[in-house]
Amino acid sequence: QVQLVESGGGLVQAGGSLRLSCAASGRTFSSYVMGWFRQAPGKEREFVAAMRWLTTDYTDSVKGRFTISRDNAKNTVYLQMNDLKPEDTAVYYCAAAPRLTPSRGGYDYWGQGTQVTVSS
């Protein structure tokens, strides 16, 4: 069982930066793929980024702007978001999966989400 708690969301102007954190419980954190998803109002939850060991994957719209990283000693995964755009506005969720995948269905554990709002 893995419990995930996100933090770091907020309101930022376009072009600004935020760093999201996701703290995980459980002694097997390092064995999980950790991912970030987001859900804008009226839209489906979509893949943002994921990381397994040193392998990362990003959706095209955030490549070059967002960076996923993890600190296994702290059981924490991060999402550094730079050059934010209004279309990045969404609730951001972290999730844990046994394998690296952009598919929402591949993730077994989810956090409660943190709101990111980017003003123009």
PDB file of C-alpha atoms in Angstrom:
ATOM      1  CA  GLN A   1       0.000   0.000   0.000  1.00  0.00           C
ATOM      2  CA  VAL A   2       1.283   3.444  -0.941  1.00  0.00           C
ATOM      3  CA  GLN A   3      -0.199   6.730   0.206  1.00  0.00           C
ATOM      4  CA  LEU A   4       0.610   9.868  -1.758  1.00  0.00           C
ATOM      5  CA  VAL A   5       0.263  13.501  -0.691  1.00  0.00           C
ATOM      6  CA  GLU A   6       0.894  16.342  -3.136  1.00  0.00           C
ATOM      7  CA  SER A   7       1.844  19.905  -2.260  1.00  0.00           C
ATOM      8  CA  GLY A   8       3.236  23.007  -3.907  1.00  0.00           C
ATOM      9  CA  GLY A   9       0.365  24.092  -6.094  1.00  0.00           C
ATOM     10  CA  GLY A  10      -0.787  27.678  -6.306  1.00  0.00           C
ATOM     11  CA  LEU A  11      -1.431  30.712  -8.471  1.00  0.00           C
ATOM     12  CA  VAL A  12       1.328  31.937 -10.750  1.00  0.00           C
ATOM     13  CA  GLN A  13       1.587  34.302 -13.693  1.00  0.00           C
ATOM     14  CA  ALA A  14       2.343  33.018 -17.160  1.00  0.00           C
ATOM     15  CA  GLY A  15       6.068  32.498 -17.559  1.00  0.00           C
ATOM     16  CA  GLY A  16       6.515  31.730 -13.889  1.00  0.00           C
ATOM     17  CA  SER A  17       7.586  28.556 -12.130  1.00  0.00           C
ATOM     18  CA  LEU A  18       6.286  26.168  -9.504  1.00  0.00           C
ATOM     19  CA  ARG A  19       7.651  22.998  -7.953  1.00  0.00           C
ATOM     20  CA  LEU A  20       5.215  20.321  -6.949  1.00  0.00           C
ATOM     21  CA  SER A  21       6.126  17.704  -4.377  1.00  0.00           C
ATOM     22  CA  CYS A  22       4.591  14.328  -3.691  1.00  0.00           C
ATOM     23  CA  ALA A  23       5.426  12.582  -0.434  1.00  0.00           C
ATOM     24  CA  ALA A  24       4.904   8.835  -0.385  1.00  0.00           C
ATOM     25  CA  SER A  25       4.482   6.444   2.485  1.00  0.00           C
ATOM     26  CA  GLY A  26       5.707   2.885   2.402  1.00  0.00           C
ATOM     27  CA  ARG A  27       9.104   1.247   2.375  1.00  0.00           C
ATOM     28  CA  THR A  28       8.892   0.168  -1.278  1.00  0.00           C
ATOM     29  CA  PHE A  29       8.777   3.667  -2.772  1.00  0.00           C
ATOM     30  CA  SER A  30      11.961   3.201  -4.774  1.00  0.00           C
ATOM     31  CA  SER A  31      10.520   0.190  -6.599  1.00  0.00           C
ATOM     32  CA  TYR A  32       7.583   2.150  -8.034  1.00  0.00           C
ATOM     33  CA  VAL A  33       7.368   4.204 -11.156  1.00  0.00           C
ATOM     34  CA  MET A  34       6.188   7.652 -10.107  1.00  0.00           C
ATOM     35  CA  GLY A  35       4.108   9.763 -12.417  1.00  0.00           C
ATOM     36  CA  TRP A  36       2.326  13.080 -12.634  1.00  0.00           C
ATOM     37  CA  PHE A  37      -1.046  13.598 -14.274  1.00  0.00           C
ATOM     38  CA  ARG A  38      -3.280  16.632 -14.558  1.00  0.00           C
ATOM     39  CA  GLN A  39      -6.950  17.302 -15.056  1.00  0.00           C
ATOM     40  CA  ALA A  40      -8.358  20.584 -16.293  1.00  0.00           C
ATOM     41  CA  PRO A  41     -12.037  21.454 -15.813  1.00  0.00           C
ATOM     42  CA  GLY A  42     -14.220  19.546 -18.240  1.00  0.00           C
ATOM     43  CA  LYS A  43     -11.313  17.457 -19.524  1.00  0.00           C
ATOM     44  CA  GLU A  44     -10.017  13.970 -18.904  1.00  0.00           C
ATOM     45  CA  ARG A  45      -7.071  13.343 -16.657  1.00  0.00           C
ATOM     46  CA  GLU A  46      -3.947  13.334 -18.815  1.00  0.00           C
ATOM     47  CA  PHE A  47      -0.395  12.092 -18.460  1.00  0.00           C
ATOM     48  CA  VAL A  48       2.287  14.694 -17.762  1.00  0.00           C
ATOM     49  CA  ALA A  49       5.487  12.893 -16.764  1.00  0.00           C
ATOM     50  CA  ALA A  50       6.817   9.713 -15.208  1.00  0.00           C
ATOM     51  CA  MET A  51      10.100   8.408 -13.898  1.00  0.00           C
ATOM     52  CA  ARG A  52      11.631   5.008 -13.225  1.00  0.00           C
ATOM     53  CA  TRP A  53      15.169   5.097 -11.917  1.00  0.00           C
ATOM     54  CA  LEU A  54      16.890   7.428 -14.453  1.00  0.00           C
ATOM     55  CA  THR A  55      14.377   6.891 -17.238  1.00  0.00           C
ATOM     56  CA  THR A  56      11.846   9.656 -17.758  1.00  0.00           C
ATOM     57  CA  ASP A  57       8.901  10.227 -20.055  1.00  0.00           C
ATOM     58  CA  TYR A  58       7.010  13.445 -20.766  1.00  0.00           C
ATOM     59  CA  THR A  59       4.001  14.430 -22.731  1.00  0.00           C
ATOM     60  CA  ASP A  60       4.962  16.586 -25.694  1.00  0.00           C
ATOM     61  CA  SER A  61       3.335  19.767 -24.421  1.00  0.00           C
ATOM     62  CA  VAL A  62       5.616  19.980 -21.365  1.00  0.00           C
ATOM     63  CA  LYS A  63       8.924  18.803 -22.829  1.00  0.00           C
ATOM     64  CA  GLY A  64      11.652  21.348 -22.198  1.00  0.00           C
ATOM     65  CA  ARG A  65       9.572  23.107 -19.527  1.00  0.00           C
ATOM     66  CA  PHE A  66       8.808  20.479 -16.872  1.00  0.00           C
ATOM     67  CA  THR A  67      11.271  18.194 -15.091  1.00  0.00           C
ATOM     68  CA  ILE A  68      10.393  15.192 -12.969  1.00  0.00           C
ATOM     69  CA  SER A  69      12.810  14.041 -10.296  1.00  0.00           C
ATOM     70  CA  ARG A  70      12.744  11.894  -7.201  1.00  0.00           C
ATOM     71  CA  ASP A  71      14.565  11.528  -3.926  1.00  0.00           C
ATOM     72  CA  ASN A  72      14.208   7.926  -2.808  1.00  0.00           C
ATOM     73  CA  ALA A  73      15.788   8.700   0.562  1.00  0.00           C
ATOM     74  CA  LYS A  74      12.952  11.150   1.235  1.00  0.00           C
ATOM     75  CA  ASN A  75      10.249   9.085  -0.499  1.00  0.00           C
ATOM     76  CA  THR A  76       9.416  12.145  -2.552  1.00  0.00           C
ATOM     77  CA  VAL A  77       8.893  12.881  -6.221  1.00  0.00           C
ATOM     78  CA  TYR A  78       8.986  16.390  -7.652  1.00  0.00           C
ATOM     79  CA  LEU A  79       7.702  18.162 -10.716  1.00  0.00           C
ATOM     80  CA  GLN A  80       9.580  21.358 -11.538  1.00  0.00           C
ATOM     81  CA  MET A  81       7.421  23.438 -13.847  1.00  0.00           C
ATOM     82  CA  ASN A  82       8.995  26.375 -15.678  1.00  0.00           C
ATOM     83  CA  ASP A  83       7.646  28.790 -18.263  1.00  0.00           C
ATOM     84  CA  LEU A  84       4.114  28.009 -17.183  1.00  0.00           C
ATOM     85  CA  LYS A  85       1.259  28.765 -19.555  1.00  0.00           C
ATOM     86  CA  PRO A  86      -2.449  29.319 -18.907  1.00  0.00           C
ATOM     87  CA  GLU A  87      -3.157  25.963 -20.555  1.00  0.00           C
ATOM     88  CA  ASP A  88      -1.165  24.284 -17.775  1.00  0.00           C
ATOM     89  CA  THR A  89      -3.942  25.208 -15.349  1.00  0.00           C
ATOM     90  CA  ALA A  90      -5.271  22.000 -13.808  1.00  0.00           C
ATOM     91  CA  VAL A  91      -5.359  19.846 -10.734  1.00  0.00           C
ATOM     92  CA  TYR A  92      -2.104  17.916 -10.668  1.00  0.00           C
ATOM     93  CA  TYR A  93      -1.986  14.383  -9.289  1.00  0.00           C
ATOM     94  CA  CYS A  94       0.932  12.145  -8.503  1.00  0.00           C
ATOM     95  CA  ALA A  95       0.565   8.419  -8.936  1.00  0.00           C
ATOM     96  CA  ALA A  96       2.512   5.189  -8.497  1.00  0.00           C
ATOM     97  CA  ALA A  97       2.753   2.304 -10.924  1.00  0.00           C
ATOM     98  CA  PRO A  98       4.689  -0.956 -11.218  1.00  0.00           C
ATOM     99  CA  ARG A  99       5.842  -0.145 -14.757  1.00  0.00           C
ATOM    100  CA  LEU A 100       6.664   2.961 -16.764  1.00  0.00           C
ATOM    101  CA  THR A 101       3.576   3.880 -18.717  1.00  0.00           C
ATOM    102  CA  PRO A 102       1.668   7.018 -19.758  1.00  0.00           C
ATOM    103  CA  SER A 103      -1.603   5.137 -19.326  1.00  0.00           C
ATOM    104  CA  ARG A 104      -3.781   6.279 -16.462  1.00  0.00           C
ATOM    105  CA  GLY A 105      -4.974   2.711 -15.964  1.00  0.00           C
ATOM    106  CA  GLY A 106      -1.449   1.522 -15.247  1.00  0.00           C
ATOM    107  CA  TYR A 107      -1.248   3.458 -11.989  1.00  0.00           C
ATOM    108  CA  ASP A 108      -2.393   1.778  -8.796  1.00  0.00           C
ATOM    109  CA  TYR A 109      -2.102   4.603  -6.276  1.00  0.00           C
ATOM    110  CA  TRP A 110      -3.122   8.247  -6.505  1.00  0.00           C
ATOM    111  CA  GLY A 111      -2.776  11.370  -4.430  1.00  0.00           C
ATOM    112  CA  GLN A 112      -5.587  13.804  -3.740  1.00  0.00           C
ATOM    113  CA  GLY A 113      -4.302  16.435  -6.155  1.00  0.00           C
ATOM    114  CA  THR A 114      -3.028  19.991  -5.921  1.00  0.00           C
ATOM    115  CA  GLN A 115      -4.393  22.952  -7.881  1.00  0.00           C
ATOM    116  CA  VAL A 116      -2.154  24.860 -10.259  1.00  0.00           C
ATOM    117  CA  THR A 117      -3.560  28.041 -11.758  1.00  0.00           C
ATOM    118  CA  VAL A 118      -1.640  30.054 -14.333  1.00  0.00           C
ATOM    119  CA  SER A 119      -2.913  33.536 -15.067  1.00  0.00           C
ATOM    120  CA  SER A 120      -2.319  35.283 -18.373  1.00  0.00           C
TER     121      SER A 120
END
